[in-house]
Amino acid sequence: MTNIDQRTYSKYDLNKDNKVDALDIGVMLLYCGFNKDSDGWGTLVKVNDSKGKGVTASMCDVNGDGMIDMLDLLDLFIHYTK
Protein backbone atom coordinates (compact mmCIF):
# COMPACT_ATOMS: atom_id res chain seq x y z
CA MET A 1 0.00 0.00 0.00
CA THR A 2 1.30 3.44 -0.93
CA ASN A 3 0.54 6.62 0.95
CA ILE A 4 0.03 9.48 -1.45
CA ASP A 5 0.65 12.93 -0.03
CA GLN A 6 -2.25 14.99 -1.31
CA ARG A 7 -1.78 18.07 0.85
CA THR A 8 -2.48 21.37 -0.79
CA TYR A 9 -0.09 24.22 -0.10
CA SER A 10 -0.49 27.92 -0.64
CA LYS A 11 1.40 29.16 -3.69
CA TYR A 12 3.11 31.56 -1.29
CA ASP A 13 4.49 28.67 0.80
CA LEU A 14 7.47 28.15 -1.49
CA ASN A 15 9.25 25.59 0.70
CA LYS A 16 6.04 23.69 1.51
CA ASP A 17 6.30 23.79 5.30
CA ASN A 18 2.71 25.01 5.87
CA LYS A 19 3.88 28.54 6.74
CA VAL A 20 4.52 31.63 4.69
CA ASP A 21 7.49 33.06 6.52
CA ALA A 22 11.05 34.38 6.27
CA LEU A 23 12.22 31.14 4.66
CA ASP A 24 9.86 31.71 1.74
CA ILE A 25 11.01 35.31 1.44
CA GLY A 26 14.61 34.08 1.36
CA VAL A 27 13.82 31.65 -1.45
CA MET A 28 12.10 34.39 -3.42
CA LEU A 29 15.05 36.74 -2.92
CA LEU A 30 17.31 34.13 -4.55
CA TYR A 31 15.35 34.65 -7.75
CA CYS A 32 14.71 38.38 -7.53
CA GLY A 33 15.36 39.89 -10.97
CA PHE A 34 14.67 36.68 -12.92
CA ASN A 35 12.11 36.73 -15.72
CA LYS A 36 10.60 34.05 -17.93
CA ASP A 37 13.48 34.46 -20.43
CA SER A 38 16.20 34.02 -17.78
CA ASP A 39 18.41 30.95 -17.77
CA GLY A 40 17.25 28.82 -14.89
CA TRP A 41 13.59 29.96 -14.92
CA GLY A 42 12.44 26.35 -14.73
CA THR A 43 15.50 24.87 -13.00
CA LEU A 44 14.84 23.34 -9.62
CA VAL A 45 16.95 24.68 -6.76
CA LYS A 46 17.11 22.45 -3.72
CA VAL A 47 15.74 23.97 -0.55
CA ASN A 48 15.01 22.41 2.81
CA ASP A 49 11.36 21.84 2.18
CA SER A 50 8.99 19.35 3.72
CA LYS A 51 8.62 17.58 0.37
CA GLY A 52 12.35 17.11 -0.21
CA LYS A 53 12.14 18.73 -3.62
CA GLY A 54 12.95 22.29 -4.58
CA VAL A 55 11.74 25.59 -5.95
CA THR A 56 11.97 27.09 -9.43
CA ALA A 57 12.00 30.77 -10.32
CA SER A 58 8.65 30.29 -12.01
CA MET A 59 7.17 29.15 -8.68
CA CYS A 60 8.29 32.47 -7.15
CA ASP A 61 6.34 34.41 -9.77
CA VAL A 62 3.30 34.43 -7.50
CA ASN A 63 1.48 37.15 -9.45
CA GLY A 64 2.07 35.41 -12.79
CA ASP A 65 3.50 38.36 -14.72
CA GLY A 66 6.61 36.52 -15.93
CA MET A 67 9.12 38.22 -13.63
CA ILE A 68 10.26 38.05 -10.02
CA ASP A 69 10.21 41.56 -8.61
CA MET A 70 9.02 43.71 -5.74
CA LEU A 71 5.38 43.04 -6.66
CA ASP A 72 5.87 39.33 -5.98
CA LEU A 73 7.70 40.11 -2.75
CA LEU A 74 4.91 42.46 -1.65
CA ASP A 75 2.32 39.80 -2.46
CA LEU A 76 4.27 37.31 -0.35
CA PHE A 77 4.44 39.79 2.56
CA ILE A 78 0.66 40.24 2.39
CA HIS A 79 0.24 36.48 2.87
CA TYR A 80 2.91 36.20 5.58
CA THR A 81 1.75 33.99 8.46
CA LYS A 82 2.73 34.27 12.07
Coordinates of N, CA and C in Angstrom, one line a residue:
M1 N 0.8 -1.2 0.0 CA 0.0 0.0 0.0 C 0.9 1.2 0.0
T2 N 0.5 2.2 -0.8 CA 1.3 3.4 -0.9 C 0.5 4.6 -0.4
N3 N 1.2 5.4 0.5 CA 0.5 6.6 0.9 C 0.9 7.7 0.0
I4 N -0.2 8.4 -0.5 CA 0.0 9.5 -1.4 C -0.2 10.8 -0.7
D5 N 0.8 11.6 -0.7 CA 0.7 12.9 0.0 C -0.2 13.9 -0.9
Q6 N -1.4 14.2 -0.5 CA -2.2 15.0 -1.3 C -2.5 16.3 -0.6
R7 N -1.6 16.8 0.2 CA -1.8 18.1 0.8 C -1.7 19.2 -0.2
T8 N -2.5 20.2 0.1 CA -2.5 21.4 -0.8 C -1.8 22.5 0.0
Y9 N -0.8 23.1 -0.7 CA -0.1 24.2 -0.1 C -0.4 25.5 -0.8
S10 N -0.3 26.6 -0.1 CA -0.5 27.9 -0.6 C 0.6 28.2 -1.6
K11 N 0.3 28.8 -2.7 CA 1.4 29.2 -3.7 C 2.5 30.1 -3.1
Y12 N 2.2 30.7 -2.0 CA 3.1 31.6 -1.3 C 4.0 30.8 -0.4
D13 N 3.7 29.5 -0.1 CA 4.5 28.7 0.8 C 5.5 28.0 -0.1
L14 N 6.5 28.6 -0.5 CA 7.5 28.1 -1.5 C 8.2 26.9 -1.1
N15 N 8.5 26.8 0.2 CA 9.2 25.6 0.7 C 8.3 24.5 1.3
K16 N 7.0 24.7 1.2 CA 6.0 23.7 1.5 C 6.1 23.2 3.0
D17 N 6.3 24.2 3.9 CA 6.3 23.8 5.3 C 5.0 24.2 6.1
N18 N 4.0 24.6 5.3 CA 2.7 25.0 5.9 C 2.8 26.4 6.6
K19 N 3.8 27.2 6.2 CA 3.9 28.5 6.7 C 4.4 29.4 5.6
V20 N 3.9 30.6 5.6 CA 4.5 31.6 4.7 C 5.3 32.5 5.6
D21 N 6.6 32.4 5.5 CA 7.5 33.1 6.5 C 8.8 33.5 5.9
A22 N 9.8 33.9 6.7 CA 11.0 34.4 6.3 C 11.8 33.4 5.4
L23 N 11.6 32.1 5.5 CA 12.2 31.1 4.7 C 11.7 31.3 3.2
D24 N 10.4 31.5 3.1 CA 9.9 31.7 1.7 C 10.4 33.0 1.1
I25 N 10.5 34.0 1.9 CA 11.0 35.3 1.4 C 12.5 35.1 1.0
G26 N 13.2 34.4 1.7 CA 14.6 34.1 1.4 C 14.7 33.4 0.0
V27 N 13.8 32.4 -0.2 CA 13.8 31.6 -1.4 C 13.5 32.6 -2.6
M28 N 12.5 33.5 -2.4 CA 12.1 34.4 -3.4 C 13.2 35.4 -3.7
L29 N 13.9 35.8 -2.7 CA 15.0 36.7 -2.9 C 16.2 36.1 -3.8
L30 N 16.3 34.8 -3.7 CA 17.3 34.1 -4.5 C 17.0 34.4 -6.0
Y31 N 15.8 34.5 -6.4 CA 15.4 34.6 -7.8 C 15.0 36.1 -8.1
C32 N 15.1 37.0 -7.2 CA 14.7 38.4 -7.5 C 15.5 38.9 -8.8
G33 N 14.8 39.4 -9.7 CA 15.4 39.9 -11.0 C 15.2 38.9 -12.1
F34 N 14.9 37.7 -11.8 CA 14.7 36.7 -12.9 C 13.4 37.0 -13.7
N35 N 13.4 36.7 -15.0 CA 12.1 36.7 -15.7 C 12.0 35.5 -16.5
K36 N 10.9 35.3 -17.2 CA 10.6 34.0 -17.9 C 11.6 33.7 -19.0
D37 N 12.4 34.7 -19.4 CA 13.5 34.5 -20.4 C 14.9 34.2 -19.8
S38 N 14.9 34.2 -18.5 CA 16.2 34.0 -17.8 C 16.6 32.6 -17.8
D39 N 17.9 32.3 -17.9 CA 18.4 30.9 -17.8 C 18.1 30.5 -16.4
G40 N 17.6 29.3 -16.2 CA 17.3 28.8 -14.9 C 15.8 29.1 -14.4
W41 N 15.0 29.7 -15.3 CA 13.6 30.0 -14.9 C 12.9 28.7 -14.4
G42 N 13.1 27.6 -15.1 CA 12.4 26.4 -14.7 C 13.3 25.4 -14.0
T43 N 14.6 25.8 -13.7 CA 15.5 24.9 -13.0 C 15.2 24.8 -11.5
L44 N 15.1 23.6 -11.0 CA 14.8 23.3 -9.6 C 16.1 23.6 -8.8
V45 N 15.9 24.4 -7.7 CA 17.0 24.7 -6.8 C 16.5 24.0 -5.5
K46 N 17.4 23.2 -4.9 CA 17.1 22.4 -3.7 C 17.0 23.4 -2.5
V47 N 15.9 23.3 -1.8 CA 15.7 24.0 -0.6 C 15.3 23.0 0.5
N48 N 15.5 23.3 1.7 CA 15.0 22.4 2.8 C 13.5 22.5 2.9
D49 N 12.8 21.8 2.1 CA 11.4 21.8 2.2 C 10.8 20.5 2.7
S50 N 9.6 20.5 3.1 CA 9.0 19.3 3.7 C 8.8 18.2 2.7
K51 N 8.8 18.6 1.4 CA 8.6 17.6 0.4 C 9.9 17.0 -0.1
G52 N 11.1 17.6 0.3 CA 12.4 17.1 -0.2 C 12.6 17.4 -1.7
K53 N 12.0 18.4 -2.2 CA 12.1 18.7 -3.6 C 12.9 20.1 -3.7
G54 N 12.3 21.0 -4.4 CA 13.0 22.3 -4.6 C 12.0 23.3 -5.1
V55 N 12.5 24.5 -5.5 CA 11.7 25.6 -6.0 C 12.3 26.1 -7.3
T56 N 11.5 26.5 -8.2 CA 12.0 27.1 -9.4 C 11.6 28.6 -9.4
A57 N 12.3 29.3 -10.2 CA 12.0 30.8 -10.3 C 10.5 31.0 -10.7
S58 N 10.0 30.1 -11.6 CA 8.6 30.3 -12.0 C 7.7 30.1 -10.8
M59 N 8.0 29.3 -9.8 CA 7.2 29.2 -8.7 C 7.1 30.4 -7.8
C60 N 8.2 31.2 -7.9 CA 8.3 32.5 -7.1 C 7.5 33.6 -7.8
D61 N 7.1 33.4 -9.1 CA 6.3 34.4 -9.8 C 4.9 34.3 -9.3
V62 N 4.6 34.7 -8.1 CA 3.3 34.4 -7.5 C 2.2 35.3 -8.1
N63 N 2.5 36.4 -8.8 CA 1.5 37.2 -9.5 C 1.4 36.8 -10.9
G64 N 2.2 35.9 -11.4 CA 2.1 35.4 -12.8 C 2.4 36.4 -13.9
D65 N 3.2 37.4 -13.7 CA 3.5 38.4 -14.7 C 4.8 38.1 -15.5
G66 N 5.4 36.9 -15.2 CA 6.6 36.5 -15.9 C 7.9 37.1 -15.4
M67 N 7.9 37.7 -14.2 CA 9.1 38.2 -13.6 C 9.0 38.2 -12.1
I68 N 10.2 38.0 -11.5 CA 10.3 38.1 -10.0 C 10.7 39.4 -9.6
D69 N 9.9 40.2 -9.0 CA 10.2 41.6 -8.6 C 9.5 41.9 -7.3
M70 N 9.6 43.2 -7.0 CA 9.0 43.7 -5.7 C 7.5 43.4 -5.6
L71 N 6.8 43.3 -6.7 CA 5.4 43.0 -6.7 C 5.1 41.6 -6.1
D72 N 6.0 40.7 -6.5 CA 5.9 39.3 -6.0 C 6.2 39.3 -4.5
L73 N 7.3 40.0 -4.2 CA 7.7 40.1 -2.8 C 6.6 40.7 -1.9
L74 N 6.0 41.8 -2.4 CA 4.9 42.5 -1.6 C 3.7 41.5 -1.5
D75 N 3.4 40.8 -2.5 CA 2.3 39.8 -2.5 C 2.6 38.7 -1.4
L76 N 3.9 38.3 -1.3 CA 4.3 37.3 -0.3 C 4.1 37.9 1.1
F77 N 4.6 39.1 1.2 CA 4.4 39.8 2.6 C 3.0 39.9 3.0
I78 N 2.1 40.1 2.1 CA 0.7 40.2 2.4 C 0.1 38.9 2.9
H79 N 0.7 37.8 2.5 CA 0.2 36.5 2.9 C 1.1 35.9 4.0
Y80 N 2.0 36.7 4.5 CA 2.9 36.2 5.6 C 2.1 35.7 6.8
T81 N 2.4 34.5 7.3 CA 1.7 34.0 8.5 C 2.6 34.1 9.7
K82 N 2.0 34.1 10.8 CA 2.7 34.3 12.1 C 2.9 33.0 12.8

